[in-house]
């Protein structure tokens, strides 16, 4: 098979080769920053609501129902935006969608400042959730399609570091505005600053060569491969295009891709449901555990422990393999939440259980930027990632919406046991369906995902 390596030099003088290398590095740096900042703003938007929720609930006189809807609104929006933008990106190309969704972030960020009731805030954050879904469906897939197979996991997992850094930064900004009258407006609207920076970076980024190959536009793809020295197994991509044939949304449920669709959707949902639900209503959870006086400090610890965890996951994802980073942490974190549920008044158990849960959950979450991109072929990658994103956020939205009512009606022990059960389900599904895709070309990884799970 014809592999076009990143180190292959084009014909010509050394000066031409040096210019080509500089152009490649410039593109890779720009694309990486544009994608990482996009992931960061996703975390920032979702994380910012945790610190702002108490103040905006009082200012806008939210009912428990509306409080749950506002908290869950971005997650509901992702359910729409992931499949929609994913399908658009697979049909019309990665490049135009990559820019359009960031403009939605910018507009939504500014509008949050001017809301006067809960319904307005719900609708605006719903729209921003649509953009977040679009970001998941296009940002990481585009980066993956320019990434070499060696170290691809670490590069893609670094996007999750950006997400958690954005989440933690939103928590810090929210804390700074916590004592300011109407400060929640400023903290929520501050994401506009990040959006402006990201929009400026996304201009001039070329189309994905892999996407061009998936559309049969080989000459255009090979021109980009030659210009930037992209590492792509061209024959494998073309073979994969012939083998999969069918594209479009319903192809995700065909016999060739159903396994990948189920795996990517379930493992992702099981990872994020407990994290989002507990993180969004952290103050209420700590109150229920009789530790309300420490809730703000604990939320900061929660956020920065997650950053440490996802960083660790990023560092080991290419060393220990995908399956080892995913399956054991599922079972361990399920036990952690169950222990807190059994001993809800033991401070050491609460602190230790939550720290282990946060760290290992975040470490495995590095794979949400890796696995979904590797188990689908190029012709379905953005659609598949978009759908998996949507399914993950359905679970997260349901958990976020139901958690405050669950605390009121059934108590914290029940809520934590449900979270443990969700994590255990994720571990079980991953045990049987997760392939090992470390160090495979994207086309080869998609082929492996259709066969029996390795190891």
Coordinates of N, CA and C in Angstrom, one line a residue, residues 3-9 20 225 229-232:
X3 N 2.0 4.5 1.2 CA 2.0 5.4 2.4 C 2.7 6.7 2.1
X4 N 2.1 7.8 2.3 CA 2.7 9.1 2.1 C 3.2 9.6 3.5
X5 N 4.4 9.5 3.9 CA 4.9 9.8 5.2 C 5.1 11.3 5.4
X6 N 5.0 11.7 6.6 CA 5.2 13.1 6.9 C 6.6 13.6 6.6
X7 N 7.5 12.7 6.6 CA 8.9 13.1 6.4 C 9.4 13.0 5.0
X8 N 8.5 12.5 4.1 CA 8.9 12.5 2.6 C 9.1 13.9 2.1
X9 N 10.2 14.0 1.4 CA 10.6 15.3 0.8 C 10.2 15.4 -0.6
X20 N 8.6 24.0 2.8 CA 7.5 23.0 3.0 C 7.3 22.6 4.4
X225 N -1.6 16.5 0.5 CA -0.6 15.6 1.1 C 0.8 16.0 0.7
X229 N 3.0 17.4 3.6 CA 3.7 16.2 4.1 C 2.8 15.4 5.0
X230 N 1.5 15.2 4.7 CA 0.6 14.6 5.7 C 0.8 13.0 5.6
X231 N 0.8 12.4 6.7 CA 1.0 10.9 6.8 C -0.4 10.3 6.6
X232 N -0.6 9.8 5.4 CA -1.9 9.1 5.1 C -1.6 7.9 4.2

